[in-house]
Tab-separated table of C-alpha atoms in Angstrom:
chain	number	residue	atom	x	y	z
A	1	UNK	CA	-9.322	71.201	-47.333
A	2	UNK	CA	-12.557	69.515	-48.448
A	3	UNK	CA	-16.290	70.036	-48.075
A	4	UNK	CA	-16.717	67.209	-45.571
A	5	UNK	CA	-14.131	68.749	-43.255
A	6	UNK	CA	-15.930	72.086	-43.498
A	7	UNK	CA	-19.255	70.394	-42.693
A	8	UNK	CA	-17.748	68.746	-39.603
A	9	UNK	CA	-16.133	72.015	-38.542
A	10	UNK	CA	-19.324	74.046	-39.051
A	11	UNK	CA	-21.447	71.675	-36.975
A	12	UNK	CA	-18.839	71.564	-34.195
A	13	UNK	CA	-18.586	75.360	-34.220
A	14	UNK	CA	-22.321	75.493	-33.519
A	15	UNK	CA	-22.619	72.579	-31.070
A	16	UNK	CA	-19.273	73.180	-29.291
A	17	UNK	CA	-19.417	69.510	-28.285
A	18	UNK	CA	-17.354	66.771	-29.995
A	19	UNK	CA	-19.701	63.977	-28.904
A	20	UNK	CA	-22.850	65.697	-30.194
A	21	UNK	CA	-21.282	66.508	-33.547
A	22	UNK	CA	-19.865	62.993	-33.945
A	23	UNK	CA	-23.299	61.467	-33.286
A	24	UNK	CA	-25.162	63.947	-35.473
A	25	UNK	CA	-22.858	63.476	-38.485
A	26	UNK	CA	-22.305	59.715	-37.995
A	27	UNK	CA	-18.541	59.744	-37.422
A	28	UNK	CA	-16.467	58.434	-34.543
A	29	UNK	CA	-15.073	61.012	-32.081
A	30	UNK	CA	-11.540	60.080	-33.173
A	31	UNK	CA	-12.395	60.673	-36.855
A	32	UNK	CA	-13.903	64.057	-35.982
A	33	UNK	CA	-10.870	65.008	-33.901
A	34	UNK	CA	-8.480	64.073	-36.735
A	35	UNK	CA	-10.512	66.079	-39.260
A	36	UNK	CA	-10.366	69.191	-37.065
A	37	UNK	CA	-6.630	68.721	-36.470
A	38	UNK	CA	-5.999	68.460	-40.222
A	39	UNK	CA	-8.064	71.590	-40.807
A	40	UNK	CA	-6.080	73.485	-38.163
A	41	UNK	CA	-2.811	72.322	-39.734
A	42	UNK	CA	-3.948	73.487	-43.171
A	43	UNK	CA	-5.051	76.853	-41.776
A	44	UNK	CA	-1.959	77.232	-39.629
A	45	UNK	CA	-4.126	78.392	-36.735
A	46	UNK	CA	-5.938	76.943	-33.722
A	47	UNK	CA	-9.685	76.971	-34.407
A	48	UNK	CA	-10.917	75.720	-31.027
A	49	UNK	CA	-9.853	76.041	-27.431
A	50	UNK	CA	-10.371	72.654	-25.766
A	51	UNK	CA	-10.293	71.611	-22.137
A	52	UNK	CA	-11.988	68.927	-20.065
A	53	UNK	CA	-15.128	71.002	-19.589
A	54	UNK	CA	-15.798	72.957	-22.769
A	55	UNK	CA	-14.963	73.722	-26.383
A	56	UNK	CA	-14.755	77.328	-27.522
A	57	UNK	CA	-14.118	78.994	-30.892
A	58	UNK	CA	-10.973	81.061	-31.227
A	59	UNK	CA	-10.913	84.302	-33.236
A	60	UNK	CA	-9.465	82.288	-36.125
A	61	UNK	CA	-12.289	79.793	-35.646
A	62	UNK	CA	-14.905	82.551	-35.959
A	63	UNK	CA	-13.351	83.690	-39.235
A	64	UNK	CA	-13.265	80.084	-40.465
A	65	UNK	CA	-16.944	79.666	-39.546
A	66	UNK	CA	-17.928	82.635	-41.713
A	67	UNK	CA	-15.792	81.243	-44.543
A	68	UNK	CA	-17.247	77.722	-44.249
A	69	UNK	CA	-20.831	79.009	-44.221
A	70	UNK	CA	-20.264	80.938	-47.441
A	71	UNK	CA	-18.400	78.092	-49.170
A	72	UNK	CA	-20.931	75.400	-48.214
A	73	UNK	CA	-23.834	77.611	-49.200
A	74	UNK	CA	-22.290	78.197	-52.645
A	75	UNK	CA	-21.477	74.494	-52.971
A	76	UNK	CA	-25.050	73.429	-52.156
A	77	UNK	CA	-26.387	75.922	-54.690
A	78	UNK	CA	-24.005	74.616	-57.336
A	79	UNK	CA	-24.978	70.991	-56.618
A	80	UNK	CA	-28.644	71.868	-56.948
A	81	UNK	CA	-27.980	73.506	-60.325
A	82	UNK	CA	-25.889	70.580	-61.559
A	83	UNK	CA	-28.444	68.022	-60.392
A	84	UNK	CA	-30.947	69.623	-62.744
A	85	UNK	CA	-28.554	69.037	-65.660
A	86	UNK	CA	-27.604	65.438	-64.895
A	87	UNK	CA	-29.859	62.392	-65.366
A	88	UNK	CA	-30.886	60.588	-62.181
A	89	UNK	CA	-28.922	57.420	-61.457
A	90	UNK	CA	-31.083	54.410	-60.528
A	91	UNK	CA	-30.529	50.751	-59.752
A	92	UNK	CA	-29.367	48.626	-56.838
A	93	UNK	CA	-26.021	48.191	-55.119
A	94	UNK	CA	-25.274	45.407	-52.634
A	95	UNK	CA	-22.936	46.149	-49.715
A	96	UNK	CA	-21.310	43.989	-47.037
A	97	UNK	CA	-19.472	44.970	-43.855
A	98	UNK	CA	-19.045	44.077	-40.198
A	99	UNK	CA	-21.467	45.318	-37.551
A	100	UNK	CA	-18.730	47.603	-36.210
A	101	UNK	CA	-18.049	49.129	-39.634
A	102	UNK	CA	-21.791	49.678	-40.108
A	103	UNK	CA	-21.648	51.928	-37.038
A	104	UNK	CA	-18.252	53.571	-37.449
A	105	UNK	CA	-17.669	54.216	-41.155
A	106	UNK	CA	-20.659	53.214	-43.275
A	107	UNK	CA	-23.093	55.954	-42.112
A	108	UNK	CA	-20.899	58.732	-43.505
A	109	UNK	CA	-20.292	56.846	-46.754
A	110	UNK	CA	-23.990	56.100	-47.265
A	111	UNK	CA	-25.111	59.621	-46.375
A	112	UNK	CA	-22.891	61.100	-49.072
A	113	UNK	CA	-23.853	58.456	-51.642
A	114	UNK	CA	-27.593	58.659	-50.964
A	115	UNK	CA	-27.517	62.441	-51.026
A	116	UNK	CA	-26.013	62.293	-54.508
A	117	UNK	CA	-28.026	59.316	-55.787
A	118	UNK	CA	-31.350	59.157	-53.883
A	119	UNK	CA	-32.942	56.834	-56.444
A	120	UNK	CA	-30.353	54.053	-55.995
A	121	UNK	CA	-31.480	51.236	-53.694
A	122	UNK	CA	-28.810	50.120	-51.237
A	123	UNK	CA	-28.980	46.558	-49.884
A	124	UNK	CA	-26.796	46.069	-46.818
A	125	UNK	CA	-25.681	42.780	-45.270
A	126	UNK	CA	-23.567	42.618	-42.107
A	127	UNK	CA	-21.491	39.754	-40.791
A	128	UNK	CA	-18.017	38.492	-40.072
A	129	UNK	CA	-15.338	40.839	-41.475
A	130	UNK	CA	-13.271	37.795	-42.572
A	131	UNK	CA	-15.889	37.150	-45.260
A	132	UNK	CA	-15.782	40.610	-46.900
A	133	UNK	CA	-13.350	39.756	-49.703
A	134	UNK	CA	-14.892	36.355	-50.462
A	135	UNK	CA	-18.361	37.938	-50.671
A	136	UNK	CA	-17.027	40.297	-53.343
A	137	UNK	CA	-15.021	37.594	-55.140
A	138	UNK	CA	-18.075	35.332	-55.330
A	139	UNK	CA	-20.236	38.232	-56.591
A	140	UNK	CA	-22.585	37.894	-53.630
A	141	UNK	CA	-22.183	41.651	-53.135
A	142	UNK	CA	-20.919	44.520	-55.276
A	143	UNK	CA	-18.840	46.364	-52.666
A	144	UNK	CA	-17.581	45.512	-49.173
A	145	UNK	CA	-15.732	47.241	-46.379
A	146	UNK	CA	-12.691	45.050	-45.774
A	147	UNK	CA	-9.368	44.944	-43.959
A	148	UNK	CA	-6.320	44.807	-46.195
A	149	UNK	CA	-4.240	41.640	-46.028
A	150	UNK	CA	-0.957	40.828	-47.822
A	151	UNK	CA	-2.569	37.802	-49.479
A	152	UNK	CA	-5.549	39.728	-50.871
A	153	UNK	CA	-6.461	38.291	-54.321
A	154	UNK	CA	-5.000	40.200	-57.279
A	155	UNK	CA	-8.408	40.534	-58.925
A	156	UNK	CA	-9.682	42.631	-55.971
A	157	UNK	CA	-9.510	46.429	-56.061
A	158	UNK	CA	-8.852	47.839	-52.582
A	159	UNK	CA	-9.239	51.541	-51.777
A	160	UNK	CA	-8.082	52.596	-48.275
A	161	UNK	CA	-10.423	54.789	-46.240
A	162	UNK	CA	-8.902	54.703	-42.744
A	163	UNK	CA	-6.013	53.443	-40.630
A	164	UNK	CA	-7.125	51.712	-37.419
A	165	UNK	CA	-4.612	51.197	-34.562
A	166	UNK	CA	-4.770	48.064	-32.420
A	167	UNK	CA	-4.794	48.375	-28.635
A	168	UNK	CA	-4.126	46.023	-25.751
A	169	UNK	CA	-7.052	45.842	-23.321
A	170	UNK	CA	-7.219	44.640	-19.718
A	171	UNK	CA	-10.136	44.239	-17.281
A	172	UNK	CA	-11.051	47.544	-15.645
A	173	UNK	CA	-10.386	46.252	-12.127
A	174	UNK	CA	-6.998	44.712	-13.007
A	175	UNK	CA	-5.072	47.977	-12.471
A	176	UNK	CA	-3.040	47.198	-15.618
A	177	UNK	CA	-2.848	50.438	-17.558
A	178	UNK	CA	0.562	50.233	-19.288
A	179	UNK	CA	2.309	47.598	-21.373
A	180	UNK	CA	5.216	47.543	-18.923
A	181	UNK	CA	2.918	46.275	-16.156
A	182	UNK	CA	2.052	43.077	-18.019
A	183	UNK	CA	3.845	39.905	-16.936
A	184	UNK	CA	3.035	37.557	-19.820
A	185	UNK	CA	3.949	34.544	-17.646
A	186	UNK	CA	1.024	35.304	-15.333
A	187	UNK	CA	-1.675	36.836	-17.522
A	188	UNK	CA	-3.832	34.843	-19.898
A	189	UNK	CA	-4.833	36.165	-23.309
A	190	UNK	CA	-8.040	35.921	-25.341
A	191	UNK	CA	-7.001	35.465	-28.980
A	192	UNK	CA	-8.911	35.838	-32.275
A	193	UNK	CA	-9.565	32.504	-33.958
A	194	UNK	CA	-9.123	33.856	-37.479
A	195	UNK	CA	-9.127	36.817	-39.817
A	196	UNK	CA	-6.671	39.749	-40.062
A	197	UNK	CA	-6.423	40.092	-36.279
A	198	UNK	CA	-5.068	36.558	-35.912
A	199	UNK	CA	-2.209	37.226	-38.335
A	200	UNK	CA	-1.292	40.595	-36.814
A	201	UNK	CA	-1.573	39.534	-33.152
A	202	UNK	CA	0.352	36.279	-33.597
A	203	UNK	CA	3.042	38.114	-35.563
A	204	UNK	CA	3.400	40.722	-32.792
A	205	UNK	CA	3.774	38.084	-30.075
A	206	UNK	CA	6.376	36.310	-32.224
A	207	UNK	CA	8.323	39.527	-32.880
A	208	UNK	CA	8.311	40.328	-29.161
A	209	UNK	CA	9.457	36.819	-28.231
A	210	UNK	CA	6.330	36.253	-26.121
A	211	UNK	CA	4.613	32.879	-25.712
A	212	UNK	CA	1.221	33.948	-24.333
A	213	UNK	CA	-0.837	31.849	-21.968
A	214	UNK	CA	-4.056	31.388	-23.941
A	215	UNK	CA	-7.386	31.559	-22.134
A	216	UNK	CA	-9.238	30.784	-25.339
A	217	UNK	CA	-9.881	31.826	-28.945
A	218	UNK	CA	-13.083	33.486	-30.114
A	219	UNK	CA	-14.602	34.734	-33.352
A	220	UNK	CA	-14.913	38.501	-33.642
A	221	UNK	CA	-13.207	41.378	-31.877
A	222	UNK	CA	-16.432	42.367	-30.124
A	223	UNK	CA	-16.363	39.000	-28.336
A	224	UNK	CA	-12.782	39.646	-27.191
A	225	UNK	CA	-13.830	42.964	-25.639
A	226	UNK	CA	-16.700	41.274	-23.814
A	227	UNK	CA	-14.517	38.453	-22.471
A	228	UNK	CA	-11.777	40.806	-21.301
A	229	UNK	CA	-14.421	42.982	-19.651
A	230	UNK	CA	-15.594	39.876	-17.768
A	231	UNK	CA	-12.080	39.306	-16.414
A	232	UNK	CA	-11.093	36.356	-18.615
A	233	UNK	CA	-7.713	37.812	-19.563
A	234	UNK	CA	-6.069	40.376	-21.811
A	235	UNK	CA	-6.784	40.979	-25.491
A	236	UNK	CA	-5.681	42.956	-28.531
A	237	UNK	CA	-8.424	44.610	-30.595
A	238	UNK	CA	-8.866	47.456	-33.117
A	239	UNK	CA	-9.555	50.855	-31.564
A	240	UNK	CA	-12.684	51.315	-33.691
A	241	UNK	CA	-14.242	48.247	-32.032
A	242	UNK	CA	-13.714	49.810	-28.603
A	243	UNK	CA	-15.112	53.138	-29.793
A	244	UNK	CA	-18.368	51.393	-30.736
A	245	UNK	CA	-18.635	48.701	-28.044
A	246	UNK	CA	-20.923	48.967	-25.004
A	247	UNK	CA	-18.457	46.713	-23.162
A	248	UNK	CA	-15.560	49.155	-23.633
A	249	UNK	CA	-16.320	50.870	-20.317
A	250	UNK	CA	-15.289	47.640	-18.553
A	251	UNK	CA	-11.749	47.579	-19.973
A	252	UNK	CA	-8.559	49.642	-19.861
A	253	UNK	CA	-7.020	50.785	-23.150
A	254	UNK	CA	-3.257	50.337	-23.493
A	255	UNK	CA	-1.345	51.667	-26.496
A	256	UNK	CA	1.080	49.382	-28.355
A	257	UNK	CA	3.487	51.451	-30.443
A	258	UNK	CA	5.007	48.663	-32.531
A	259	UNK	CA	2.005	46.654	-33.709
A	260	UNK	CA	0.736	46.775	-37.291
A	261	UNK	CA	-2.517	48.778	-37.662
A	262	UNK	CA	-5.512	47.797	-39.775
A	263	UNK	CA	-5.872	49.334	-43.226
A	264	UNK	CA	-9.637	49.617	-43.659
A	265	UNK	CA	-11.041	50.179	-47.121
A	266	UNK	CA	-13.599	49.519	-49.816
A	267	UNK	CA	-13.155	46.572	-52.142
A	268	UNK	CA	-14.723	45.329	-55.351
A	269	UNK	CA	-13.750	43.132	-58.278
A	270	UNK	CA	-11.335	44.925	-60.620
A	271	UNK	CA	-13.360	43.599	-63.545
A	272	UNK	CA	-16.409	45.499	-62.226
A	273	UNK	CA	-14.821	48.745	-61.017
A	274	UNK	CA	-15.949	50.660	-64.114
A	275	UNK	CA	-19.625	49.727	-63.619
A	276	UNK	CA	-21.493	52.989	-63.044
A	277	UNK	CA	-22.880	52.319	-59.553
A	278	UNK	CA	-19.650	50.831	-58.226
A	279	UNK	CA	-17.565	53.615	-59.757
A	280	UNK	CA	-19.828	56.229	-58.190
A	281	UNK	CA	-19.592	54.516	-54.800
A	282	UNK	CA	-15.798	54.607	-54.885
A	283	UNK	CA	-15.526	58.132	-56.284
A	284	UNK	CA	-16.634	60.005	-53.172
A	285	UNK	CA	-14.766	63.188	-52.189
A	286	UNK	CA	-13.441	61.901	-48.861
A	287	UNK	CA	-11.778	58.924	-50.604
A	288	UNK	CA	-9.774	61.081	-53.012
């Protein structure tokens, strides 16, 4: 159990709406759902009653709410006291991540960091996720959100923060909603032109003995979602991209049980990991 989980639980207990809490606390609905499930497993009790229309606190949930309010109140008081004893950290830290990561994971990370170090200036650059590791290696940025790859340079420190499943998507009007419905001889596929997705997707097709009919290759998973939504073919993309894409309502999501997921994490140069600002950025409670 950690303070972030209690914060998510407390807000949800008051809003009784997963979407509102996810938006208010800058997490994806799936991240919120997993946090509540972990909390329920640790408590050994169901905290919410969920159905398609409403969310309601159970008796155990009401007791947990009282507990979380007391714990978070004491924690905030302690932080305020400790802040008065510790010198204020100042300086600048440069970050890099994809547009999707800036919506799905970075808000929570930055909120915690800025709350602890309000005097540190954060400079954010977004772009192609393929470039995350090279940006760090070339010292263009201090820290990046990256996707783990087997050939990641040995001088890069990688700290996992989330596991992202990959899903098959089909156009909404195609009526394809399961993997078994796909005839790979008839359906074209939009493939990634590079990056971690290219390695994983090509490896999956090879393992399955499938030679896909290629409609085209594009840069970026967001572009794949858009093209599939326009009826150009099928595609395989990370779930987090769908969770944050306006085009996701135009596609069907299809689970693939035997495809390698993304390992998303923070990275920096190992030679710089002990620098104060970088060390503080990595040493956040939810990463421990």
